[in-house]
Short mmCIF file of C-alpha atoms and ligand atoms in Angstrom, two decimals:
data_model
loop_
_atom_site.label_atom_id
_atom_site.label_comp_id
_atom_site.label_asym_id
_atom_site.label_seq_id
_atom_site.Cartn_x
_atom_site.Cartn_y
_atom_site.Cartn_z
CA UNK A 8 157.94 -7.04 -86.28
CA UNK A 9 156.85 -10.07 -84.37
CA UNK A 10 157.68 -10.78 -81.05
CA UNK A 11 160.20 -13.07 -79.90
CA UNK A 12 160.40 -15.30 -76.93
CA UNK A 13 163.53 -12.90 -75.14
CA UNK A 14 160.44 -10.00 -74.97
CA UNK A 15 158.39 -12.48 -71.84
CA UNK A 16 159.00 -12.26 -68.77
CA UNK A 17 157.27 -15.27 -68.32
CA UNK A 18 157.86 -18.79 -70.09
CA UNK A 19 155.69 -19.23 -72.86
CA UNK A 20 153.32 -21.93 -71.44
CA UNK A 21 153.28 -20.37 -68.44
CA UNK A 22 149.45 -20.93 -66.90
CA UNK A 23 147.36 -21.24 -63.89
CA UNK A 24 145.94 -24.29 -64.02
CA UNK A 25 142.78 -26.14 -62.87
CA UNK A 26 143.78 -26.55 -59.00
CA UNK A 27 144.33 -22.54 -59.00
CA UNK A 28 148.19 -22.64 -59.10
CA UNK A 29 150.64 -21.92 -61.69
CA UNK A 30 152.01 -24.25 -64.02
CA UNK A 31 154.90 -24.48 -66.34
CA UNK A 32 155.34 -27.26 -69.14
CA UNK A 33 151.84 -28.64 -67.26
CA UNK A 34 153.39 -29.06 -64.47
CA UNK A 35 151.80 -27.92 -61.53
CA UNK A 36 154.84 -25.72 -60.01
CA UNK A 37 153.71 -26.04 -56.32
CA UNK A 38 153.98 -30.06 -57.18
CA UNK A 39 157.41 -29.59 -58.47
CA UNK A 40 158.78 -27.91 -54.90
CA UNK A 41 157.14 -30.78 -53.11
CA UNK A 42 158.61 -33.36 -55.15
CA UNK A 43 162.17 -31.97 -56.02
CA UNK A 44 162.38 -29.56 -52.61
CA UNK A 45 163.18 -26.12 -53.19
CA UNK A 46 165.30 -24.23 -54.01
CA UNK A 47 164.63 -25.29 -57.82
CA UNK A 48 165.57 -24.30 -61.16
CA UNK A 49 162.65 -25.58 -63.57
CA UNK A 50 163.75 -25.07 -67.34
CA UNK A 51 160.87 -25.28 -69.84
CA UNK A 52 162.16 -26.91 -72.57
CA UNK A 53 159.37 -25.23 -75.30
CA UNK A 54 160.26 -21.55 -74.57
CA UNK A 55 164.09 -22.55 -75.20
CA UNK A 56 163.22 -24.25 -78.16
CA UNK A 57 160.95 -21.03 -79.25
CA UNK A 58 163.89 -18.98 -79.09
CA UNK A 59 166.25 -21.15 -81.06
CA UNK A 60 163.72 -21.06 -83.05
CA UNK A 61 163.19 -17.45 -83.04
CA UNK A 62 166.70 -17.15 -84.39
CA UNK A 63 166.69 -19.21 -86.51
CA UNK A 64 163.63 -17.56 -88.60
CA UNK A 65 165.13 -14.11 -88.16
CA UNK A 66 168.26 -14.85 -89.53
CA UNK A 67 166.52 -17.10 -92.11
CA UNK A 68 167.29 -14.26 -94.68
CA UNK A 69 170.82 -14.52 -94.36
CA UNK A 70 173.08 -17.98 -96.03
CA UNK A 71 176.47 -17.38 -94.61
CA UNK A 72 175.20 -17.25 -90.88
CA UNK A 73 175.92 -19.58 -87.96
CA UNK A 74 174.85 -19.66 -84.79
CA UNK A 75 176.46 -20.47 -81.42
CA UNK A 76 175.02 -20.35 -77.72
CA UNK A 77 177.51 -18.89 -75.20
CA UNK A 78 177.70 -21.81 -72.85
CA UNK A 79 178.79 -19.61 -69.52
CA UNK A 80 174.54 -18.29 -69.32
CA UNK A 81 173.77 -21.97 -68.39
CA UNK A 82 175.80 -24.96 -69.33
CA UNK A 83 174.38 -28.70 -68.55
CA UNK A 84 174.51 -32.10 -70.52
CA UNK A 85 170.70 -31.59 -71.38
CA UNK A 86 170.07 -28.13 -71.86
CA UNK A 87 172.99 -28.50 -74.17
CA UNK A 88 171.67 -31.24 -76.23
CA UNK A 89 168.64 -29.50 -76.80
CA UNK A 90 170.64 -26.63 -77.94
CA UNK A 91 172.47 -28.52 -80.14
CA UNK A 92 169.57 -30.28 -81.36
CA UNK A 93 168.17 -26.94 -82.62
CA UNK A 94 171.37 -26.33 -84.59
CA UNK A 95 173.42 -24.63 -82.18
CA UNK A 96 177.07 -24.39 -81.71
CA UNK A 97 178.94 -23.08 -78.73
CA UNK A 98 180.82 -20.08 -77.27
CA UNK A 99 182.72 -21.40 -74.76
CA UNK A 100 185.15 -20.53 -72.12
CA UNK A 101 186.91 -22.66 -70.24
CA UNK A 102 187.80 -26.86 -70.21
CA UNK A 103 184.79 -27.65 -67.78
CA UNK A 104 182.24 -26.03 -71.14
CA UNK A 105 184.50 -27.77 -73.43
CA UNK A 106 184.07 -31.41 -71.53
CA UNK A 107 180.09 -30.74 -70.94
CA UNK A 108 179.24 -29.90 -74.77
CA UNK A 109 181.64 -32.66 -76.43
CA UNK A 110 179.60 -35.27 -73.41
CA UNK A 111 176.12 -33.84 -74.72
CA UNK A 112 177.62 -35.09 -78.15
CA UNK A 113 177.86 -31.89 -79.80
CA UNK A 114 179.52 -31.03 -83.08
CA UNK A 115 183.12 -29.69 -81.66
CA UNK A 116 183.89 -28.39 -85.59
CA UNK A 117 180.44 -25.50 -84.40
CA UNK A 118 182.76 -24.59 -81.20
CA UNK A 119 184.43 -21.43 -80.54
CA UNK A 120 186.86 -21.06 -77.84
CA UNK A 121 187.39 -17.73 -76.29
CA UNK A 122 188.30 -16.40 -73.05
CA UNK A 123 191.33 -13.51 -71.96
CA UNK A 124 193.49 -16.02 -69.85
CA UNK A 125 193.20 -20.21 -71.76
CA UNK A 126 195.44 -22.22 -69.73
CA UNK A 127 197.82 -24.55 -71.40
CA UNK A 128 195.62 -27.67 -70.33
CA UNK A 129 192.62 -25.78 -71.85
CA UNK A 130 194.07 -25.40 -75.31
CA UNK A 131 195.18 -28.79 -75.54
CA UNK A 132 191.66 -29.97 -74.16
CA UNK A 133 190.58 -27.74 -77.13
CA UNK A 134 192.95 -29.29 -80.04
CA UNK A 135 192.07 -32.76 -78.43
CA UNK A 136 188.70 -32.69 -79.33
CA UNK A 137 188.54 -30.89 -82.56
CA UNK A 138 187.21 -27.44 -80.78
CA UNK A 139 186.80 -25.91 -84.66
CA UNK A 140 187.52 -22.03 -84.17
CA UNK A 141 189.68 -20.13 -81.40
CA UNK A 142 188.83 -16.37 -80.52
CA UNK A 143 192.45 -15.14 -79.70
CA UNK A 144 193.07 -12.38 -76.71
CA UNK A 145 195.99 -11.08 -76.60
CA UNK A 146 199.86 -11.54 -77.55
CA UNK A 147 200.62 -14.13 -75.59
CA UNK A 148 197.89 -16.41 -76.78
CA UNK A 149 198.94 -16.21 -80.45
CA UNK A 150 202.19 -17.41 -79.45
CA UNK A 151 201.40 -20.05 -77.06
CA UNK A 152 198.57 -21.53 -79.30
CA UNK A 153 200.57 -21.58 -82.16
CA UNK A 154 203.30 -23.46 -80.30
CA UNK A 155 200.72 -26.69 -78.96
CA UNK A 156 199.77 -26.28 -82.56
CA UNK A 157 202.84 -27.40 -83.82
CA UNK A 158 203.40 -29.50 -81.39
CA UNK A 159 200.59 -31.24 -82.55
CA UNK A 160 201.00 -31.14 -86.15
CA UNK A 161 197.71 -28.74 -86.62
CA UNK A 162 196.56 -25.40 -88.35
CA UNK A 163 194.31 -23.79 -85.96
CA UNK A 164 191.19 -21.78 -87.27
CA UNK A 165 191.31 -18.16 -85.39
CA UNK A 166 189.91 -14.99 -84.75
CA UNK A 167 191.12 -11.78 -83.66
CA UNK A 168 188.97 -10.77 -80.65
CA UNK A 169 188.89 -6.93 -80.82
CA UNK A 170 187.57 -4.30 -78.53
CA UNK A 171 185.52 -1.69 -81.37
CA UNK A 172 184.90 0.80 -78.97
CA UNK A 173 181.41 0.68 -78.75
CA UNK A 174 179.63 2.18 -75.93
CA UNK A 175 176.44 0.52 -74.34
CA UNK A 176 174.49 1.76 -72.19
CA UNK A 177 174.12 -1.31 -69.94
CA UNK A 178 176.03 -1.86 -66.30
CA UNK A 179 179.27 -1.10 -66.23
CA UNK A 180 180.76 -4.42 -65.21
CA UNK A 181 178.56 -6.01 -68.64
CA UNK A 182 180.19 -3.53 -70.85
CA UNK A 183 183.06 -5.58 -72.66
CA UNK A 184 183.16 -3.82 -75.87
CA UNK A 185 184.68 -0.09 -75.06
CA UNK A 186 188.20 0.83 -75.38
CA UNK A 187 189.16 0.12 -71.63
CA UNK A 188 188.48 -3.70 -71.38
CA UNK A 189 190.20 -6.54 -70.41
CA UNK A 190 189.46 -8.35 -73.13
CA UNK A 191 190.96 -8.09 -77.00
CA UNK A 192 193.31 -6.27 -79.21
CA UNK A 193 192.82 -2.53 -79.41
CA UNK A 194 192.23 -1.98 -83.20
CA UNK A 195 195.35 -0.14 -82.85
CA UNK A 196 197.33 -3.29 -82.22
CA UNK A 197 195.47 -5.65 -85.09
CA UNK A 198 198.56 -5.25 -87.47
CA UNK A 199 201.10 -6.56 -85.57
CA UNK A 200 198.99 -9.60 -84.57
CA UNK A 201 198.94 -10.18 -88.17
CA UNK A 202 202.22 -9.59 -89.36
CA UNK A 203 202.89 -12.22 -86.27
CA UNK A 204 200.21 -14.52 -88.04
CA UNK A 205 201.54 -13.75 -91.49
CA UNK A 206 205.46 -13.74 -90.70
CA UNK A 207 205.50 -16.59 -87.62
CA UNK A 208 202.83 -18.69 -87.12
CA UNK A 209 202.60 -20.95 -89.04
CA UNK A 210 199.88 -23.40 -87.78
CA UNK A 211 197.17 -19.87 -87.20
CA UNK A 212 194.83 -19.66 -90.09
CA UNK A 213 192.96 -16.25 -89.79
CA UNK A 214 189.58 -16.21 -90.26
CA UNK A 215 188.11 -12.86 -89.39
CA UNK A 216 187.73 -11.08 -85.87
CA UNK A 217 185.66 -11.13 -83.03
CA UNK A 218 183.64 -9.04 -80.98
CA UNK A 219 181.46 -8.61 -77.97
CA UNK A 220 179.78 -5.78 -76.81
CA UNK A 221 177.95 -5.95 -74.01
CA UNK A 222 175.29 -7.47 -72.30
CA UNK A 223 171.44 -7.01 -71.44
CA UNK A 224 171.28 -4.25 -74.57
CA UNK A 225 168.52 -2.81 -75.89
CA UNK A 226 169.90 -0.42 -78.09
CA UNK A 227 169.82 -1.98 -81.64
CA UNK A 228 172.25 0.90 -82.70
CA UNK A 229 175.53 -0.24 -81.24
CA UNK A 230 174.71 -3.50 -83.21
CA UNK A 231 174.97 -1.86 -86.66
CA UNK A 232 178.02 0.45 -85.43
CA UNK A 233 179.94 -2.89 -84.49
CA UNK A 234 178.74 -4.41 -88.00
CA UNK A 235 179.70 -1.60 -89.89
CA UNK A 236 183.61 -1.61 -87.81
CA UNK A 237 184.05 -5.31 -87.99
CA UNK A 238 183.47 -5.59 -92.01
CA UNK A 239 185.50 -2.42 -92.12
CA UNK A 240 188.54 -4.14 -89.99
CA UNK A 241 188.86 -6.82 -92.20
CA UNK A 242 188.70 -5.57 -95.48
CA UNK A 243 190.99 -2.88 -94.28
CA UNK A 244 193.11 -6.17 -93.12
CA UNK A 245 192.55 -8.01 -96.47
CA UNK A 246 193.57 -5.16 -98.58
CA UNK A 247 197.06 -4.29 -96.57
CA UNK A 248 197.93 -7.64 -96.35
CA UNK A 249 196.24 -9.63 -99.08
CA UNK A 250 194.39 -11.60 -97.49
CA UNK A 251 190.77 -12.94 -97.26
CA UNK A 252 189.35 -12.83 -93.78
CA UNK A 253 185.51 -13.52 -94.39
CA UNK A 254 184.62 -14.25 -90.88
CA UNK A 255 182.97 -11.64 -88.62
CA UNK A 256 182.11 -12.49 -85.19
CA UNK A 257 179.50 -10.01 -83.54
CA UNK A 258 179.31 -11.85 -80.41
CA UNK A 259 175.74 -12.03 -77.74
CA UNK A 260 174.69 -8.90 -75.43
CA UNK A 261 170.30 -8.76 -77.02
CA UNK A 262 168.42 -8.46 -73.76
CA UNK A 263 165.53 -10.09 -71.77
CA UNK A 264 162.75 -8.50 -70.04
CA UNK A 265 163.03 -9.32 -66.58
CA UNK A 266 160.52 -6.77 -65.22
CA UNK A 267 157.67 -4.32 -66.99
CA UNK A 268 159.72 -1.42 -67.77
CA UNK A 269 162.07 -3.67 -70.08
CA UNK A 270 161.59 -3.37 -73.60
CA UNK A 271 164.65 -5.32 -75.21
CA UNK A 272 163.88 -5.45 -79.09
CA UNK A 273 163.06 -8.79 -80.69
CA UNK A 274 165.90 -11.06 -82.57
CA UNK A 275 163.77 -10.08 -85.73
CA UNK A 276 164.08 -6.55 -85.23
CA UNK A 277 168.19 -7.06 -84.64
CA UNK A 278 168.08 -9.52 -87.45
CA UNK A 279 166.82 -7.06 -89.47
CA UNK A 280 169.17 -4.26 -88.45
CA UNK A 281 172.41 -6.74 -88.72
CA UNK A 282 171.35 -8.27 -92.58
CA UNK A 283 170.80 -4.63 -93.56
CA UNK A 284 174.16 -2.97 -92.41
CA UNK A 285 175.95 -5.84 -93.63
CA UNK A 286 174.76 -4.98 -97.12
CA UNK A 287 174.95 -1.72 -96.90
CA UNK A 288 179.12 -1.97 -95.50
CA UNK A 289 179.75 -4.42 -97.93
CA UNK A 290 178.84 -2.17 -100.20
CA UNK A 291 180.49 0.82 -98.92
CA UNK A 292 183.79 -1.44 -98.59
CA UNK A 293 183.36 -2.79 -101.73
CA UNK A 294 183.99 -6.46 -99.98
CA UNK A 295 181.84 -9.71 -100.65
CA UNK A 296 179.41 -10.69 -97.94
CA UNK A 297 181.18 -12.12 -95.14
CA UNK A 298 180.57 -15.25 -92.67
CA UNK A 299 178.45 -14.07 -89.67
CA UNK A 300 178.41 -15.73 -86.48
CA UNK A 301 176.14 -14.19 -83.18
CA UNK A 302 176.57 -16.26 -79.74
CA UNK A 303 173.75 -14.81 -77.96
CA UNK A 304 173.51 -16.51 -74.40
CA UNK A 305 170.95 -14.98 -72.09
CA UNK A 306 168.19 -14.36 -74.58
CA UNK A 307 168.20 -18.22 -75.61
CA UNK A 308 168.09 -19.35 -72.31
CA UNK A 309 166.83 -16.70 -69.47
CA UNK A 310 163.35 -16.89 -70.42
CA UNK A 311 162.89 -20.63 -70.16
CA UNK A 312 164.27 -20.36 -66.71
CA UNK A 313 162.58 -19.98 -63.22
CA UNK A 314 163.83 -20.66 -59.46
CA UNK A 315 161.06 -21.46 -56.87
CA UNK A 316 161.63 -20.88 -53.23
CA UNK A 317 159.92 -21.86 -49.92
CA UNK A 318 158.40 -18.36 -47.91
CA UNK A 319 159.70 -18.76 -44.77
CA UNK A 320 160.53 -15.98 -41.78
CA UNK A 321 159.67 -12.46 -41.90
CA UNK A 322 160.66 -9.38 -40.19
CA UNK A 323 158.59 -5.76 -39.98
CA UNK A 324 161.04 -3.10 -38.91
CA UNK A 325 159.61 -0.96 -37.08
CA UNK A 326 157.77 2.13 -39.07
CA UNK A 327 159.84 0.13 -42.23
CA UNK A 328 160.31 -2.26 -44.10
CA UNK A 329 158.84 -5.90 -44.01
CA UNK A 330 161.25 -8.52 -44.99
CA UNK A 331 160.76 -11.74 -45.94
CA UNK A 332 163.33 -14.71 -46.35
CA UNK A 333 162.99 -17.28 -49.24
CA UNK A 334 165.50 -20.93 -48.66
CA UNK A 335 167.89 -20.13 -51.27
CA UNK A 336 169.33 -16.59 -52.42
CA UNK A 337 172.92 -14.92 -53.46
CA UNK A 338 173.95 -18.71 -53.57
CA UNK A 339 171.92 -19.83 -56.77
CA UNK A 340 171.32 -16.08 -58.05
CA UNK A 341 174.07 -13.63 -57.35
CA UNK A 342 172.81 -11.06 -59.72
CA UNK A 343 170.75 -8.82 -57.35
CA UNK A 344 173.93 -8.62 -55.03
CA UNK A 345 176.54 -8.44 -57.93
CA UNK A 346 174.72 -5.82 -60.21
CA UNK A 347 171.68 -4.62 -58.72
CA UNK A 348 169.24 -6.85 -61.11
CA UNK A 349 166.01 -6.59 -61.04
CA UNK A 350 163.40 -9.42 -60.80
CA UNK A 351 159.79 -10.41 -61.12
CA UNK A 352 158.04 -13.54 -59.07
CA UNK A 353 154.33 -14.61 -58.00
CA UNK A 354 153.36 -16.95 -55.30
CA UNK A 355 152.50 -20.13 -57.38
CA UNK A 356 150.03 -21.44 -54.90
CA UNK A 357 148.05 -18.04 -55.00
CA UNK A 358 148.78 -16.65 -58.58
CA UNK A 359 145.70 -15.12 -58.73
CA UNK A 360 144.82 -13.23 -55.36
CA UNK A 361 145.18 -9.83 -55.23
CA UNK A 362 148.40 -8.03 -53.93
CA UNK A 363 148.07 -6.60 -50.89
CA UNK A 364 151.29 -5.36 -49.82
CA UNK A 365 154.75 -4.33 -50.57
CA UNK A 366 157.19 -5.50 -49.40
CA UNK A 367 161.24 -6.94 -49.69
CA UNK A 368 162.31 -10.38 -50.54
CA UNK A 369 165.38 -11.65 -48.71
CA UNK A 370 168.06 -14.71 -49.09
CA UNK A 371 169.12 -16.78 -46.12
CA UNK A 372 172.78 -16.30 -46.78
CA UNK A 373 174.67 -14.15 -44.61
CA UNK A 374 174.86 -10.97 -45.89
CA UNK A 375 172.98 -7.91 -45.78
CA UNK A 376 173.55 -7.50 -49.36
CA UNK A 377 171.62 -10.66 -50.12
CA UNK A 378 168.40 -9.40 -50.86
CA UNK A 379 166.63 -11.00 -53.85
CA UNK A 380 163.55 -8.15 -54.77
CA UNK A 381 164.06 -4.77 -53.11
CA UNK A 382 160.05 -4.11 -53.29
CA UNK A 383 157.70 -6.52 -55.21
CA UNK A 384 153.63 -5.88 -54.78
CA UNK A 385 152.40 -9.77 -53.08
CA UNK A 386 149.27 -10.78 -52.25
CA UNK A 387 148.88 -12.12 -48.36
CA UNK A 388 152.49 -14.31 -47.89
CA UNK A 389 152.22 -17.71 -45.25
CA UNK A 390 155.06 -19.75 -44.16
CA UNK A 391 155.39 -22.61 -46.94
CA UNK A 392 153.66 -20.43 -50.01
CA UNK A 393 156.31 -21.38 -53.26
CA UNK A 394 157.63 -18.16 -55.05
CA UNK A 395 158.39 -18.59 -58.70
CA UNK A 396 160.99 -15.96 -59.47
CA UNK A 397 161.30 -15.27 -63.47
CA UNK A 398 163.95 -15.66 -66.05
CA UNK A 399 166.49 -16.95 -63.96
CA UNK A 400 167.75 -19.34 -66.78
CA UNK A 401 170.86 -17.10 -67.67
CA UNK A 402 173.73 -16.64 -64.96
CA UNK A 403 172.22 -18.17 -62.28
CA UNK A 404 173.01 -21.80 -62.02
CA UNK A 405 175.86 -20.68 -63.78
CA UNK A 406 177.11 -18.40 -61.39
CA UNK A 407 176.21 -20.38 -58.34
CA UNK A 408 178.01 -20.94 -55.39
CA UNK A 409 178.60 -23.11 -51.85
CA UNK A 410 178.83 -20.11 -49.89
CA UNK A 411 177.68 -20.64 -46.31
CA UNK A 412 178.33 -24.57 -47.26
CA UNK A 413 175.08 -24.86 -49.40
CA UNK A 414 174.15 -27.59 -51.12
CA UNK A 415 173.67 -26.06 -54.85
CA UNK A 416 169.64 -26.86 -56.06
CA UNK A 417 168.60 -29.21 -58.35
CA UNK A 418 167.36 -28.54 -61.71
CA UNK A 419 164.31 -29.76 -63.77
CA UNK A 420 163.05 -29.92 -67.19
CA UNK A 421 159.82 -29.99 -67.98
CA UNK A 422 157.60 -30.10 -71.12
CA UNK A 423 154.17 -31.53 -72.21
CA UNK A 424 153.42 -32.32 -68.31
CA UNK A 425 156.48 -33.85 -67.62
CA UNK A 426 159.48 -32.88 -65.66
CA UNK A 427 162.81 -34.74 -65.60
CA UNK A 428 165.76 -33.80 -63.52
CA UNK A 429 168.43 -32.90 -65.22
CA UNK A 430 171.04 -31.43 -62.44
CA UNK A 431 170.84 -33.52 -58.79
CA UNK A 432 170.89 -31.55 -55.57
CA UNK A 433 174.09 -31.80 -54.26
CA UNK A 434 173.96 -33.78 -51.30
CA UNK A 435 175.96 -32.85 -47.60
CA UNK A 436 178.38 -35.74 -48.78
CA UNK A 437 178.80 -34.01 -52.13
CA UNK A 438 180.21 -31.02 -49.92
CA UNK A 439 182.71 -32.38 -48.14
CA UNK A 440 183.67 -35.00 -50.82
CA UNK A 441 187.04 -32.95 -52.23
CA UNK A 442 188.05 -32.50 -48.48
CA UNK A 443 191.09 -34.05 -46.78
CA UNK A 444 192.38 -34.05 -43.32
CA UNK A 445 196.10 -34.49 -43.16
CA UNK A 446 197.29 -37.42 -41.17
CA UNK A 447 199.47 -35.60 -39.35
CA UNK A 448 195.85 -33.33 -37.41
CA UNK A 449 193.88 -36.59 -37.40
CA UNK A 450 194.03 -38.32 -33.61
CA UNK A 451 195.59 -41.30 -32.37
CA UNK A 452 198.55 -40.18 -34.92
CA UNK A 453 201.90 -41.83 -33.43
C1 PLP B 21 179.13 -13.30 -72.48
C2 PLP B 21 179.44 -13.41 -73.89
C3 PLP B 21 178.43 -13.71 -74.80
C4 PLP B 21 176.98 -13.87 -74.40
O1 PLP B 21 176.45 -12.68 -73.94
P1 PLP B 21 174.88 -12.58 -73.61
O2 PLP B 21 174.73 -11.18 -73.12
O3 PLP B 21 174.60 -13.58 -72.56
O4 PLP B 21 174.14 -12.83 -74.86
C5 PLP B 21 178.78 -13.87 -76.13
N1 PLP B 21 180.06 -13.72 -76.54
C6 PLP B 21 181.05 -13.42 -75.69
C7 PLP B 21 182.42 -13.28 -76.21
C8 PLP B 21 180.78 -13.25 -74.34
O5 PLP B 21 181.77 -12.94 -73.50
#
């Protein structure tokens, strides 16, 4: 099988160019901290498009597939466009994903809202603008959608969202699809939610179910278990009921490689496996081909991603350790703290001296647990060298935070030698901007 972009650490046109440092997009990345400051997210707009791509090929095989990007990996106005551009629709989550991919003009019919807790303002954000399939939770969600429904003169499109009870072996607090989740109807509880459908609610039109198993996977097995339990689930549905679900929903979870010892298959190797289960279970079920939709999120978009940083202090401990600190940290990348993720990174202004010592990478916020790279080999470090830390596209940005009052970075595009912002640097103003001092503390107050 050929490779696929998710199976790089690096971006694809990643290079060291003629002045010795390391480029991305041809642009010079030591160019882009000076410019833009650092900390900085640079996004390279041909690796993202490489792995639409990617997908696109390896599912080429199969008619009745669509595609959607989970917007909560990294959700902007541009990187959305492009997205949608490629032929993309959108997993989303909440109102804020909802309001960014309708303003980067996408197609709100190729949007699927899902989430364990929609608040009332979210669905009717949703039905507003024409959000074309839910993914329903739980009980109270059938209910309560089917009630703004009405209310609104509308038949919703929906899916069951179901936990299979597939384990992955991935981190605990990424597994989503075992039996003890938060999220979805046991399989044991499918039939009442639709006899409720069937019997009640009038304005749900089931489609087919929904699930999600985990994340950072590199097992392609669980993939054609979940397959093989999702086709069985609605034909099993179909035949009790007389219906005709078609829709199967297998959710994101293919890995990236973010160091050397990750090996995450390729999208045409899980391609492969998905198109040849489905045959094989539709046979088995004796059930036409369904409607396939996959919402991978981190493979479309880690790989594109990097963060640089500034070197700045350092610390030897005595007979230990030698630490040292980077300008940005837990803030913009809260994946080393929250789940022990690993990471790879090169000085860009000296990508191709020797390394020359080992040694740990820390963030400036406080907390001891804000260490970026436990141990990573670097050559010689100075005060001002620009680390480029990889595949940082996924749940970084997206995950970012004002802790310690932080301006959150800025983020750039770049492609063919150009970069574009795409996300301003907050600004000290933009902190304080939703603060208010009661009259009543301010001086001079009669
Ligand atoms: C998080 C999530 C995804 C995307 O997962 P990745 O591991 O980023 O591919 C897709 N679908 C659902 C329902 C999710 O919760």
């Amino acid at each position: 099988m050929p490779n696929s972009t998710n199976q790089f650490i690096r971006p694809l046109t990643t290079k060291i160019n003629d002045n010795g440092n390391l480029s991305i997009g041809g642009c010079d990345l030591t160019e882009l901290a000076d410019k833009y400051g650092t900390p900085l997210y640079v996004i390279d707009e041909h690796t993202l498009r490489s792995i639409c791509r990617d997908y696109k090929k390896a599912f080429s095989g199969y008619e009745k597939i669509n595609m959607l990007y989970a917007s909560k990996a990294l959700c902007s106005l541009a990187t959305s466009k492009i997205i949608s551009d490629e032929g993309f629709g959108f997993d989303v989550v909440s109102g804020g994903e909802i309001y960014t991919v309708y303003k980067a003009g996408s197609d709100m019919k190729k949007v699927l809202f899902n989430g364990n807790n929609k608040s009332v303002d979210e669905i009717n954000l949703a039905l507003k603008l024409g959000v074309g399939r839910f993914s329903v939770d739980n009980f109270f969600e059938l209910s309560l959608l089917n009630v703004l429904a009405q209310s609104r003169n509308k038949t919703v499109d929906i899916l069951l969202r179901v936990t299979p009870g597939i384990e992955c072996h991935t981190h605990e607090y990424i597994q989503t699809g075992n039996l003890d989740s938060k999220f979805g109807f046991d399989l044991s509880q499918t039939d009442r939610a639709v006899d409720l459908i069937v019997t009640a609610y009038k304005n749900l039109n089931l489609r087919g179910v929904h699930a999600h198993i985990g994340s950072q996977i590199f097992e392609t097995k669980v993939f054609e278990d979940e397959v093989d339990i999702l086709i069985g689930e609605i034909t099993r549905i179909n035949n009790k009921y007389g219906l005709n679900l078609d829709e199967i929903n297998l959710g994101g979870g293919l890995g990236v490689k973010y160091i050397e010892s990750d090996n995450p298959p390729s999208t045409f190797d899980i391609a492969e496996i998905i198109i040849n289960t489905i045959n094989k279970s539709a046979e088995k079920y004796k059930t036409e081909l369904p409607t396939i939709y996959i919402e991978p999120g981190r493979s479309i978009i880690s790989t594109a991603g990097v963060t640089l940083y500034t070197m700045g202090t350092s610390k030897q401990v005595p007979n230990g350790k030698k630490y040292f600190a980077v300008d940005g940290g837990m803030a913009d990348n809260a994946r080393p703290a929250m789940y022990q993720a690993e990471y790879s990174a090169v000085l860009a202004n000296k990508p191709e001296i020797p390394t020359s010592q080992n040694v740990t990478i820390a963030g400036r916020f406080c907390e001891s647990g804000d260490i970026l790279i436990k141990s990573i080999s670097l050559p010689e470090i100075d005060e001002g060298d620009i680390l480029c830390v990889f595949n940082t596209g996924a749940y970084n940005y997206s995950m970012a935070s004002n802790y310690n009052r932080i301006e959150k970075s800025a983020m750039v595009l770049v492609n063919n030698s150009q970069s574009d912002i795409i996300i301003y640097r907050e600004s000290l103003d933009d902190l304080i901007s939703h603060d208010v001092v009661p009259d009543r503390l301010r001086d001079n107050v009669e």
